[in-house]
Coordinates of C-alpha atoms and ligand atoms in Angstrom, one line a residue:
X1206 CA 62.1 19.2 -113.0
X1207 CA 62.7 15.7 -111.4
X1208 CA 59.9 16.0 -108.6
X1209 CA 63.0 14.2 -106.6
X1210 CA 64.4 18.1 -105.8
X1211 CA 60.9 18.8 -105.7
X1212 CA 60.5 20.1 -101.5
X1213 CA 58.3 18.1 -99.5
X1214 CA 54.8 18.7 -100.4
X1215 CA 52.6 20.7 -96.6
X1216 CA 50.8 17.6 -94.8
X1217 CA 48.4 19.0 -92.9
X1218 CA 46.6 17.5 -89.6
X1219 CA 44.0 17.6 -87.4
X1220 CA 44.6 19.6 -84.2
X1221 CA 42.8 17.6 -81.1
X1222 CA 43.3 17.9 -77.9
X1223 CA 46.5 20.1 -78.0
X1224 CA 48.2 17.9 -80.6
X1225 CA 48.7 17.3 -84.1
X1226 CA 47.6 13.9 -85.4
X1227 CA 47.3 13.2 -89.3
X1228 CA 44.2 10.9 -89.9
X1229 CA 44.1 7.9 -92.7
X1230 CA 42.7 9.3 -96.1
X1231 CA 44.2 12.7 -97.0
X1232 CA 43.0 14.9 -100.1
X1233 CA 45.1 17.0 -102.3
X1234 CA 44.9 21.1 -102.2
X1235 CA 45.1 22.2 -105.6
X1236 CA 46.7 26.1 -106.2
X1237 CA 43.8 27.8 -108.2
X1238 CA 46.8 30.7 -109.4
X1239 CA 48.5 27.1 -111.5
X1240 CA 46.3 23.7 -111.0
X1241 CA 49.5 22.5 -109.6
X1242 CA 49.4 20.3 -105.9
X1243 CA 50.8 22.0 -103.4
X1244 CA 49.5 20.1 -100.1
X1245 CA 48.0 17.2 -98.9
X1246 CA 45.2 17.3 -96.0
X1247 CA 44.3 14.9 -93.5
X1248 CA 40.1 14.1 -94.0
X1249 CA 38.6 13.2 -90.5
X1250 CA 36.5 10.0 -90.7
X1251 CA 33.6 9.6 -87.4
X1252 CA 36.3 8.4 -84.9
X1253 CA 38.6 11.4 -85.8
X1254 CA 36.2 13.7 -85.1
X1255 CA 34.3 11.7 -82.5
X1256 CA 37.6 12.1 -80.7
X1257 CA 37.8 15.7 -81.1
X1258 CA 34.2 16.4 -80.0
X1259 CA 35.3 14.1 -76.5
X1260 CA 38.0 16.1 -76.1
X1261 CA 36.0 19.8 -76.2
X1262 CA 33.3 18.1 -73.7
X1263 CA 36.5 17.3 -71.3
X1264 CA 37.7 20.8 -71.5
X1265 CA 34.7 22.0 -70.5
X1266 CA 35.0 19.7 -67.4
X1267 CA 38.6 20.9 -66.9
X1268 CA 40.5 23.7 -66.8
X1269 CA 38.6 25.3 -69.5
X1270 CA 35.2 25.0 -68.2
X1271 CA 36.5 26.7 -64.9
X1272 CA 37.8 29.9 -66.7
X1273 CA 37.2 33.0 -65.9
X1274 CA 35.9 36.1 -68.2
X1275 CA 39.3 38.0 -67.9
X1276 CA 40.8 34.7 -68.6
X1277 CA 39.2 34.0 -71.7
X1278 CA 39.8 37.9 -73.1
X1279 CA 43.4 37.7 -72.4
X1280 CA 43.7 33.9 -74.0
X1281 CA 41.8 35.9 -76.8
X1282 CA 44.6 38.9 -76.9
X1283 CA 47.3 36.3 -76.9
X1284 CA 45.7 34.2 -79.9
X1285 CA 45.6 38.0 -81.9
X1286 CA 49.3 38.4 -80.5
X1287 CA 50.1 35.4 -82.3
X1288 CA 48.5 36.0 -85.4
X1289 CA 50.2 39.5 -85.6
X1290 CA 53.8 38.2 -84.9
X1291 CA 52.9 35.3 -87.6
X1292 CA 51.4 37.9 -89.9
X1293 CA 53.1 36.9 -93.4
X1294 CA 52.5 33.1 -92.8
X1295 CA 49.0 34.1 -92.4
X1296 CA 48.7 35.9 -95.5
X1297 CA 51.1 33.3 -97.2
X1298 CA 48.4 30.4 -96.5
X1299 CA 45.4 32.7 -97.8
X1300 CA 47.3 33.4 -101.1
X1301 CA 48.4 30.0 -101.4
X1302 CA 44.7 28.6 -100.9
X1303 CA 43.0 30.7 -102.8
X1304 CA 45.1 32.8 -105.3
X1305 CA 43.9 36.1 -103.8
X1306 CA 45.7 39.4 -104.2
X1307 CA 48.1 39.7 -101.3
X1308 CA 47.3 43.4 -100.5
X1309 CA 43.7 42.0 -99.7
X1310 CA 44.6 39.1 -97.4
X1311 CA 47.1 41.7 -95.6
X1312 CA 44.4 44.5 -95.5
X1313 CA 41.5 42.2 -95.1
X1314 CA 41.7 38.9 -94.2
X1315 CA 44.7 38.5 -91.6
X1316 CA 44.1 42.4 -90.6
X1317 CA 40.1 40.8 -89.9
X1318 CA 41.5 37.9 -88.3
X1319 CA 43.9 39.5 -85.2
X1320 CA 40.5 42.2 -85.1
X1321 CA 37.9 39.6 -84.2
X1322 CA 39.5 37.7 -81.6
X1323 CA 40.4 41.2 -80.0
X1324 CA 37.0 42.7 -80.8
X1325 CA 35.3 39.9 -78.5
X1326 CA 38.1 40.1 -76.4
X1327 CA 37.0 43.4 -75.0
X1328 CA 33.1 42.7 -75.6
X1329 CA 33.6 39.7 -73.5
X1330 CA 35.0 41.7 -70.6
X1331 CA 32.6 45.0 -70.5
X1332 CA 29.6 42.9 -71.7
X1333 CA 26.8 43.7 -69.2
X1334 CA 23.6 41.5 -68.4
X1335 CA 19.7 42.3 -67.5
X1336 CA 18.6 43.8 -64.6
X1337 CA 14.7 44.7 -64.3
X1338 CA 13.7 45.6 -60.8
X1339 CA 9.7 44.2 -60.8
X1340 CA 6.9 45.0 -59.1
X1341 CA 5.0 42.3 -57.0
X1342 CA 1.3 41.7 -55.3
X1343 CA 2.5 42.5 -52.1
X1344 CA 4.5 45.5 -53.1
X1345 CA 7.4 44.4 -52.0
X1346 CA 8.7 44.4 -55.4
X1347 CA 11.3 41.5 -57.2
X1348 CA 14.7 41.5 -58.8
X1349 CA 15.0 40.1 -62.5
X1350 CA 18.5 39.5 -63.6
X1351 CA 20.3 37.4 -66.4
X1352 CA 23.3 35.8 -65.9
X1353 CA 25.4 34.3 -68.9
X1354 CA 27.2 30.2 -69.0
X1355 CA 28.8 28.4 -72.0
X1356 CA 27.1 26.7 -74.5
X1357 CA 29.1 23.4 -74.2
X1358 CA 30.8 22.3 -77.3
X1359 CA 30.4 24.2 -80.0
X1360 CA 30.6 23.2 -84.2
X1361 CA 32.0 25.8 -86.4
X1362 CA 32.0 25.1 -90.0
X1363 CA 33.0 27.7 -92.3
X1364 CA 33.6 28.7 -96.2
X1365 CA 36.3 29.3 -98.5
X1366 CA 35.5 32.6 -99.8
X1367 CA 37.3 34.9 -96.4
X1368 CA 38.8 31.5 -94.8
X1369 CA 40.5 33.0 -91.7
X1370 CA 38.3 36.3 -91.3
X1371 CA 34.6 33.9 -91.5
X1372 CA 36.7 31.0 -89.0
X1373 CA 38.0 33.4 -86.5
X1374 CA 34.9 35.7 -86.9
X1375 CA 32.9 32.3 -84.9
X1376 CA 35.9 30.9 -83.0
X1377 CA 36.4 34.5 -81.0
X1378 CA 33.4 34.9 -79.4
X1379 CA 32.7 30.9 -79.1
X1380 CA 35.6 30.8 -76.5
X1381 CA 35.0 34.1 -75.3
X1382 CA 31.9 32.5 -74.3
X1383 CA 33.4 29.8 -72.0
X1384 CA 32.3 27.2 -75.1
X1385 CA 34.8 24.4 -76.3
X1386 CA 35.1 24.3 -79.9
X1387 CA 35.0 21.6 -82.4
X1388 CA 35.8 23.6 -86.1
X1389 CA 35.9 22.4 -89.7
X1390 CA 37.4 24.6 -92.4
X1391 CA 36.5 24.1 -96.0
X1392 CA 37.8 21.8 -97.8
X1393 CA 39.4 24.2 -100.7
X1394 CA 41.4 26.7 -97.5
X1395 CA 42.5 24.4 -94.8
X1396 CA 45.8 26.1 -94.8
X1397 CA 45.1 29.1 -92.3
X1398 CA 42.9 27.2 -89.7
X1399 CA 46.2 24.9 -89.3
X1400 CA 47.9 28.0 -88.8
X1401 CA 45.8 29.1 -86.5
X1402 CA 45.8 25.4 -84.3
X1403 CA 49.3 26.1 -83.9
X1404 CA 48.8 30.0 -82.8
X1405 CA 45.9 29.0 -80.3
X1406 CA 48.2 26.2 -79.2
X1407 CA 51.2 28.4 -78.3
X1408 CA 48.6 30.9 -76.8
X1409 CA 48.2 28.3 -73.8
X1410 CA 44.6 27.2 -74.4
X1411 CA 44.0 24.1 -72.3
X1412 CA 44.1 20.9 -74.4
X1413 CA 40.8 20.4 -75.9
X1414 CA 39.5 23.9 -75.6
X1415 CA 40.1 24.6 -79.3
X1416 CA 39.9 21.7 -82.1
X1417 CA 40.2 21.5 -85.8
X1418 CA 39.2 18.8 -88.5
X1419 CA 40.0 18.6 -91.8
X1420 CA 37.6 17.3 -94.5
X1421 CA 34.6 17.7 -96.7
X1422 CA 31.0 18.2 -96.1
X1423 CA 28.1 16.0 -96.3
X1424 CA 29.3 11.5 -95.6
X1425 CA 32.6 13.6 -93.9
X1426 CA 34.1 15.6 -91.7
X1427 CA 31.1 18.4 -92.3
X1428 CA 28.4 16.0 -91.5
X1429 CA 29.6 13.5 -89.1
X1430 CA 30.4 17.3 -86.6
X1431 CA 26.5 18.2 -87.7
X1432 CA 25.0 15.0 -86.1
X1433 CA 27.3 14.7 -83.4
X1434 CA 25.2 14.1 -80.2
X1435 CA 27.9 16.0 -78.3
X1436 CA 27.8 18.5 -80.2
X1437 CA 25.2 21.4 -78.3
X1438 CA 25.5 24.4 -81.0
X1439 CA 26.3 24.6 -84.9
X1440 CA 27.1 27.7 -86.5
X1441 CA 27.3 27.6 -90.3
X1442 CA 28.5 29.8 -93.3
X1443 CA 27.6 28.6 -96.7
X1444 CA 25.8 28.0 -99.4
X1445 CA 21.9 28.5 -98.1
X1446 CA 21.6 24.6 -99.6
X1447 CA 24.0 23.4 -97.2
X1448 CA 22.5 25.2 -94.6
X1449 CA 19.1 24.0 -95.2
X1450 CA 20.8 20.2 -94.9
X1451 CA 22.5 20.6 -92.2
X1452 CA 19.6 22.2 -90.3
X1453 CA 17.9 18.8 -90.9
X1454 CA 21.0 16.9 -89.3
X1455 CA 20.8 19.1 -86.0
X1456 CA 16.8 19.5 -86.0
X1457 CA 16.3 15.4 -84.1
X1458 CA 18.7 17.1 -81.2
X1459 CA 16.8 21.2 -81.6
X1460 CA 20.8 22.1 -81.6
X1461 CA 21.1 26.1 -81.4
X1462 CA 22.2 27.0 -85.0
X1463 CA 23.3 30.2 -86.7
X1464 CA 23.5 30.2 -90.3
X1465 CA 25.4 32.9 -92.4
X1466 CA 24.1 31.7 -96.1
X1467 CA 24.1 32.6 -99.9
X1468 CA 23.1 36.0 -101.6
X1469 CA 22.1 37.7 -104.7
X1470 CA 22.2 41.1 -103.3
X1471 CA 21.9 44.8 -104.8
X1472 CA 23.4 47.6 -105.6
X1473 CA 20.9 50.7 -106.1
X1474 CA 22.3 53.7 -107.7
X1475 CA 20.1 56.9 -107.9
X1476 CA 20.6 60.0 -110.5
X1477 CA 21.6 62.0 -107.5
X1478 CA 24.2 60.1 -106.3
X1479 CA 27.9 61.2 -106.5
X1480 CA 28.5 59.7 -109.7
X1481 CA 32.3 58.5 -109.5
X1482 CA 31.4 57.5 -106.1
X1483 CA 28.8 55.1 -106.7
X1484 CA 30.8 53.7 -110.2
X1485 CA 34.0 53.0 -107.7
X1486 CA 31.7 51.3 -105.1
X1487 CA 30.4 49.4 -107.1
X1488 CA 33.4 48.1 -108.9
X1489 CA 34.1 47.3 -105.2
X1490 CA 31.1 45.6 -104.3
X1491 CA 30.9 43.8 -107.6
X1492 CA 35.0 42.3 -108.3
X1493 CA 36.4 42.3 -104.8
X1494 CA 37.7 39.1 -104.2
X1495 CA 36.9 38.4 -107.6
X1496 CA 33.0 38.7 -106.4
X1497 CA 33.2 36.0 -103.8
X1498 CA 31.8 37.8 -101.4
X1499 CA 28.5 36.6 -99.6
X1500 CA 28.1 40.7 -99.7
X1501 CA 28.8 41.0 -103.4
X1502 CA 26.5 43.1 -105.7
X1503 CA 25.6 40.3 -108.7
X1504 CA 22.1 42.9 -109.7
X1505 CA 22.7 46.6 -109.7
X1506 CA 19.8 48.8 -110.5
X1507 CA 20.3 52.0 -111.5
X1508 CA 17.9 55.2 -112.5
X1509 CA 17.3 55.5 -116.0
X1510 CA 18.5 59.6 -116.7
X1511 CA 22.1 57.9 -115.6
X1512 CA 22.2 54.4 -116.7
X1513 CA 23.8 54.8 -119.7
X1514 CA 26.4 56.7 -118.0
X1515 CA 27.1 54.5 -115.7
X1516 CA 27.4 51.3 -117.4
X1517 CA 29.8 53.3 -120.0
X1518 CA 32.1 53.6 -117.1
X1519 CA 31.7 50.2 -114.8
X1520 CA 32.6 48.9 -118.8
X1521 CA 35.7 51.1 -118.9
X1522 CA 37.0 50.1 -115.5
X1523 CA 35.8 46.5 -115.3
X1524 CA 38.2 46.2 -118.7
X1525 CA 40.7 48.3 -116.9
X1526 CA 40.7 45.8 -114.1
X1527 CA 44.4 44.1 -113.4
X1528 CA 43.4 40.1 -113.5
X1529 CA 47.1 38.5 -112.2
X1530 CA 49.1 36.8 -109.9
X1531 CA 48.7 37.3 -106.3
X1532 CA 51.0 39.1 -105.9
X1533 CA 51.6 41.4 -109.1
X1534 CA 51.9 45.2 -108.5
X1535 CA 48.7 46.7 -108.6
X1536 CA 46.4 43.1 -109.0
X1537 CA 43.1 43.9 -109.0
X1538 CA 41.8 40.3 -108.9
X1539 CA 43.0 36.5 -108.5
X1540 CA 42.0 33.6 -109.8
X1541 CA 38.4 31.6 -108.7
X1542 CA 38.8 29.6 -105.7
X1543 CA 38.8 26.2 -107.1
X1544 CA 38.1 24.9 -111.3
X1545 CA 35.0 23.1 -110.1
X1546 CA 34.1 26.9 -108.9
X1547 CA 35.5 28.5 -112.4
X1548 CA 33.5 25.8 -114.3
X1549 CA 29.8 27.2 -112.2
X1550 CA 30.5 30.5 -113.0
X1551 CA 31.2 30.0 -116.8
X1552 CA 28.1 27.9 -116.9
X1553 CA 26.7 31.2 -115.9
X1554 CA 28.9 33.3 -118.3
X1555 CA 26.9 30.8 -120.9
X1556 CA 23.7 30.5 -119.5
X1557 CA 23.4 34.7 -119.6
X1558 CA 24.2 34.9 -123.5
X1559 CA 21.2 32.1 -124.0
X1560 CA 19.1 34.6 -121.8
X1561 CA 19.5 37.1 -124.1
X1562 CA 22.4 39.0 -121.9
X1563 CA 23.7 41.8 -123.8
X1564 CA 28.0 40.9 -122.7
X1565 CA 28.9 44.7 -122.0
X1566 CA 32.6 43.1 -120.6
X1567 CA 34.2 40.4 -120.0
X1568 CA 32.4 36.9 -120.5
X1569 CA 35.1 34.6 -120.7
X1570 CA 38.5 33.2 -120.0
X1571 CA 41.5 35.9 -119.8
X1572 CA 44.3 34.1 -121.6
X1573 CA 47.7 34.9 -120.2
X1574 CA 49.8 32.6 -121.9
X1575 CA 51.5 30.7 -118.9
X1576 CA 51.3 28.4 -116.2
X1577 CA 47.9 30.4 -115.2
X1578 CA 46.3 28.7 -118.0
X1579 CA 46.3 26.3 -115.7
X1580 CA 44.9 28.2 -112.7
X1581 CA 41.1 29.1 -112.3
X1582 CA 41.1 32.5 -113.7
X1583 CA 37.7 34.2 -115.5
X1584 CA 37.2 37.0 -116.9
X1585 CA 35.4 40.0 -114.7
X1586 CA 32.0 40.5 -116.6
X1587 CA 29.1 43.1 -117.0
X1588 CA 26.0 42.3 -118.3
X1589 CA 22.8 44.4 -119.3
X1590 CA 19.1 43.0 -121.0
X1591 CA 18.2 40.6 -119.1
X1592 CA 14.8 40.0 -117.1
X1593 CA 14.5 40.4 -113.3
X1594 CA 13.6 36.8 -113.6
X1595 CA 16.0 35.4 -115.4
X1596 CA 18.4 32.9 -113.9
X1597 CA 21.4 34.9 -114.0
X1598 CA 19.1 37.4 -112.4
X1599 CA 17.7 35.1 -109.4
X1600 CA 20.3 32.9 -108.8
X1601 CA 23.9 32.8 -107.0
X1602 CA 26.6 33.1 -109.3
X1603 CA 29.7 34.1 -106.4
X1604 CA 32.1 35.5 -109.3
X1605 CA 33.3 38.3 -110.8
X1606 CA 30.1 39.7 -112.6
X1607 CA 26.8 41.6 -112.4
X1608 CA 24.0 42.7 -114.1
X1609 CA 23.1 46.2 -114.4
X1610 CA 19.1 47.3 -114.9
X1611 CA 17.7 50.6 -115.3
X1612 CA 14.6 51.6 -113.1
X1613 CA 12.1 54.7 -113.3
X1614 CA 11.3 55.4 -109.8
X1615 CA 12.1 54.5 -106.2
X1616 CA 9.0 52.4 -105.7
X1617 CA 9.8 50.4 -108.8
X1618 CA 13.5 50.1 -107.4
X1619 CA 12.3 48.7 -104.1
X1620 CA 10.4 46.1 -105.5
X1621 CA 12.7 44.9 -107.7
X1622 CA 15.8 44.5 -104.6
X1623 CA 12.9 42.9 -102.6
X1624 CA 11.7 40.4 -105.6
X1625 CA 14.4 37.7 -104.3
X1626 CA 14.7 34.7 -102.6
X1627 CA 18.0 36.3 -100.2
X1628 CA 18.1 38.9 -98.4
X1629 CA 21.2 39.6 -96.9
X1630 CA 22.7 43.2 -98.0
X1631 CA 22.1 45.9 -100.2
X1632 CA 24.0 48.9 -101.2
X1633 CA 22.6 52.2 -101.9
X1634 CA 23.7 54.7 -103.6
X1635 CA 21.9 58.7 -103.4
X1636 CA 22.8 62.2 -102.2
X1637 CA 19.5 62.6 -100.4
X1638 CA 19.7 61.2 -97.2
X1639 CA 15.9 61.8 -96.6
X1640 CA 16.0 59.2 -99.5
X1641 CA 18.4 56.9 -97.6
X1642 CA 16.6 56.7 -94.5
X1643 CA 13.4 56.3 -96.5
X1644 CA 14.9 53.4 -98.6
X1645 CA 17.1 51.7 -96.0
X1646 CA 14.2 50.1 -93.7
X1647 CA 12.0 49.0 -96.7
X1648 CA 14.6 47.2 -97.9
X1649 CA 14.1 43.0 -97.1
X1650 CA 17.8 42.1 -95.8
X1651 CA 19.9 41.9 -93.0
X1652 CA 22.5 45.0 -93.7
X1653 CA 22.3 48.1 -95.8
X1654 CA 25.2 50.0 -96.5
X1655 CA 24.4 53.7 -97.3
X1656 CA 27.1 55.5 -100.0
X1657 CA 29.2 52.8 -99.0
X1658 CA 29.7 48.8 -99.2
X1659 CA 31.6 46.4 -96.8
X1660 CA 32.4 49.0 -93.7
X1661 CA 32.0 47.0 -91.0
X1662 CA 31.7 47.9 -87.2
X1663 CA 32.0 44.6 -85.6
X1664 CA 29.9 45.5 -82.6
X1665 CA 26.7 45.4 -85.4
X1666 CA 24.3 42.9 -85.8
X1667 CA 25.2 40.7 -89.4
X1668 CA 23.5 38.0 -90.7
X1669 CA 20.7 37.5 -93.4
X1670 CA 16.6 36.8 -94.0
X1671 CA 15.0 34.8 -96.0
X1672 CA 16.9 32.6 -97.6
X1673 CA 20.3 34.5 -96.6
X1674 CA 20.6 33.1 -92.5
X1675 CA 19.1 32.6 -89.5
X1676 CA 19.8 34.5 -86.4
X1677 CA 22.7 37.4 -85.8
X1678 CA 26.1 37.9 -85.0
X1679 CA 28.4 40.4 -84.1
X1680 CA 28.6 42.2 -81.0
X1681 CA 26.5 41.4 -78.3
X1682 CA 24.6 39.3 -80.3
X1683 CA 26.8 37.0 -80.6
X1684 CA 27.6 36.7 -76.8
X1685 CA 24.1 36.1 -76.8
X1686 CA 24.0 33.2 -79.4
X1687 CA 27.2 31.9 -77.8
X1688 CA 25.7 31.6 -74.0
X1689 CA 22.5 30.0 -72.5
X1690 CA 20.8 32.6 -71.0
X1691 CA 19.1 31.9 -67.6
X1692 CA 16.9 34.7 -66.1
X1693 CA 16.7 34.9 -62.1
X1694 CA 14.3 36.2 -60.2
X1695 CA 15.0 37.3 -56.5
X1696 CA 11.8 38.2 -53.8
X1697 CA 12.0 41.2 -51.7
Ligands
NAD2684 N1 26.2 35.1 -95.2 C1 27.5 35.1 -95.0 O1 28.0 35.7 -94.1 C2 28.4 34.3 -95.9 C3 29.8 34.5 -95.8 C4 30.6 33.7 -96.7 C5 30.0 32.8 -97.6 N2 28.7 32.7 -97.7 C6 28.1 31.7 -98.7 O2 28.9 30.5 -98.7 C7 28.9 30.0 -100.1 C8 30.3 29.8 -100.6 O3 30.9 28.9 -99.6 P1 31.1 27.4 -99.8 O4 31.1 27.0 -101.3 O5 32.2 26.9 -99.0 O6 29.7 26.8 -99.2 P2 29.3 25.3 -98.9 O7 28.0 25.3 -98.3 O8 29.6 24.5 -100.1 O9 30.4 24.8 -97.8 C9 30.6 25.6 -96.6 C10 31.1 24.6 -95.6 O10 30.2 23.7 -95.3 C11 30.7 22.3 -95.4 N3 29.6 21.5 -95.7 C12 29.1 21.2 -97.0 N4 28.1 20.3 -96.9 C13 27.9 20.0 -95.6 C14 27.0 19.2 -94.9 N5 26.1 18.5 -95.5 N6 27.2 19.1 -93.5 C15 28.1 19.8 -92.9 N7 29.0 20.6 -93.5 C16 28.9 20.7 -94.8 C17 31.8 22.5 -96.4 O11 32.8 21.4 -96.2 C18 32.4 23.9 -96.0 O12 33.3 23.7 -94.9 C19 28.2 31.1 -100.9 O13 26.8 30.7 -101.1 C20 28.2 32.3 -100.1 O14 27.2 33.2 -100.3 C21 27.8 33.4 -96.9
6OH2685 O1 31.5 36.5 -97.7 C1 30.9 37.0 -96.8 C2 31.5 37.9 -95.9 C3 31.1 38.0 -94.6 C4 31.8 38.9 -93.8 C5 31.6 38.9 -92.4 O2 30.9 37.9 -91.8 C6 32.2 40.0 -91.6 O3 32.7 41.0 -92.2 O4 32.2 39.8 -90.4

């Protein structure tokens, strides 16, 4: 086809200071359902997103700064307003960035995205403070309270793997918060965060209140935001890596940071557990979003009288699973977000067999035959027989595969989870609750989901240990990580 009838290829732009500006250098987004080019992005250079860090500090000296509570939660509603009557564009800019079934971005991501700015919304507004009435010398006694201001300007940098749920899931309670924002999307999903410029514009935010950039990490857009010295707070999901870099960049400045990172996280499956459940949870927690989820079970231990069982029947419904287009009938499971991604994760595909990996499913390349040869589709893939330390084992693959291990006894089973550099969540999977609430605490991570996986209650703390984050969010703690906190203490 002459590219001449070909439609104008998406240019998409920075958003600063209320407006739309396109920057010099731009960088191509690449559909991972085809390889084909189906936008061109702006990438910020220092100026471009010096200019959007000025323009958050001026908010905060305007209008924005000067906002009240109520204001901010009703700004919020009308951002999720917006959202909701912009719903299929939404969900038309996940699927296009990252070839995922559109079901999921409808369910999940865009559903996630209207529920985080409204979530916040309403925390902001019944959120209460301390008060400790103290007791003095004299007997007279003291008032302690805390009261709650803005950060300043905040940096947001997010993934690719949830683009608009992880982005909105910082941006809420940031200007909830009374902050100014300053956000970067990843590189690979720019498409819904200049969406959502244009939604947060139209929702009447002062210019400058809310401002997006466009570009890559470390030399770019990513890194010039990090070592901003206008820049007061950084919060961060990524790879633990990146997070560990860019803790470096802020650390001259002692920046507040929150970092949502990588991890290698379990699923435990005991002989008493409801069998069919725990196999369909854990075809959940394993392929969903074709296991690029920071949540995602890559090791799943399960006791010995039903291993055999059970990895009989992941194997018959992980090659039962619907690998497609986005938006086939009944798609299980998309493409990889990017090929640089794909090519990772069948360096893992390879790595496993040289381990000694028996390949119960899966292991390769699905070959359909089309223009999705193109696109970065793998295979979703079980393995058994391999170590607890081998590689596959230890380290993050962020794809559609796990390994499956028996264990002997509960002990045994908590060591293993615990013998990992992560630590952010853990499924587990047993009919005796006296079990679960044994279990749950010992295990060394952030969230533990109990005959369940990924049911979230966004008032709950969420973040990781060790190597898996720093700090909470979600409910009041994020109004706490997004406000300086000043305690006041009143003689009587
Ligand atoms: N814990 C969580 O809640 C959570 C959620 C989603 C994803 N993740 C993790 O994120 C990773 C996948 O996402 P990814 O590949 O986009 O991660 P990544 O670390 O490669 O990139 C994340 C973001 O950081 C930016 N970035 C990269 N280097 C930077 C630097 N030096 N300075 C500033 N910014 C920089 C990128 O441009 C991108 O916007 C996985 O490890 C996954 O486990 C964690
Ligand atoms: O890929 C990681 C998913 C993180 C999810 C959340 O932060 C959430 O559900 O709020």
């Amino acid at each position: 086809m002459s590219t001449s009838s070909a439609p104008p290829r998406p240019q998409l732009r920075h958003f600063i200071n209320g407006e739309f500006i396109a920057g010099g250098k731009t960088f191509r987004n690449i559909s991972p359902v085809n390889g084909e080019h189906i936008a061109d992005i702006a990438e910020a250079d220092a100026a471009t997103v010096d200019a959007a860090v000025k323009a958050a500090q001026s908010a905060m000296r305007g209008p924005w700064g000067r906002t009240t509570m109520s204001e901010r939660a009703a700004a919020l509603h009308r951002i999720a307003d917006g959202i909701q009557a912009r719903f299929d564009e939404f969900v038309a800019a996940e699927v296009a960035d990252t070839g995922r079934p559109v079901h999921q971005a409808r369910t999940l991501d865009v559903a996630r995205g209207i529920a985080n700015f409204r979530t916040f919304a309403d925390l902001a507004r019944s959120a209460n403070t301390d008060l400790f009435q103290s007791e003095s010398a004299d007997g007279l006694g003291a008032l302690n309270y805390t009261v709650r201001k803005p950060l300043g300007v905040v940096g947001i940098i997010s993934p690719w793997n949830l683009p608009l749920l992880l982005l909105t899931w910082k941006i809420a309670p940031a200007l909830a918060c009374g902050n100014a924002v300053v956000a970067k999307p990843s590189e690979e999903s720019p498409s819904s965060a200049t969406l959502l410029a244009e939604v947060i514009r139209d929702a009447g935010l002062p210019p400058g209140a809310f401002n997006l950039v466009h570009g890559f990490g470390g030399g770019s857009a990513g890194e010039f935001l990090t070592r901003h010295p206008g820049i007061d707070a950084v919060t961060f999901t990524g790879e633990s890596r990146t997070g560990a870099t860019i803790m470096k960049a802020v650390a001259d400045d002692m920046k507040e940071v929150s970092f949502e990172l990588g991890g290698k996280n379990a699923a435990v499956v005991f002989a008493d557990a409801d069998f069919d459940a725990a196999v369909a949870g854990v075809m959940r927690s394993s392929f969903t979003n074709s296991g690029q989820v920071c949540l995602c079970s890559e090791r799943v231990y399960v006791e010995r009288p039903i291993f055999e069982r059970f990895v009989a029947a992941m194997k018959e419904k992980t090659q039962a699973l619907k690998v497609g287009y986005p938006a086939e009938d009944n798609v299980d499971m998309g493409p990889l977000i990017s090929h640089g991604h794909r090519d990772k994760v069948l360096s893992y595909y390879r790595l496993a067999e040289q381990e000694g990996a028996t390949v119960v499913a899966g292991g390769g390349v699905p070959h359909f035959g089309d223009e999705r040869d193109r696109g970065a589709y793998v295979q979703p893939t079980i393995w058994t027989g391999l170590p607890d330390d081998a590689r596959c084992v230890t380290e993050e693959i962020f794809g559609p595969v796990c390994h499956i291990a028996p264990f002997e006894s509960e002990d045994e089973a908590v060591r293993r989870i615990n013998d990992s550099q992560y630590g952010l969540a853990c499924a587990l999977w047993t009919s005796d609750l006296k079990r679960a609430h044994r279990v749950a605490p010992q295990i060394e991570a952030g969230l533990v989901w109990v005959n369940t996986w990924y049911l979230r209650d966004l008032r709950t703390p969420f973040g990781g240990v060790k190597q898996s984050g720093l700090g909470r969010e979600g409910g009041r703690y994020s109004l706490d990580f997004y406000s300086e906190i000043t305690n006041i203490c009143i003689k009587l």
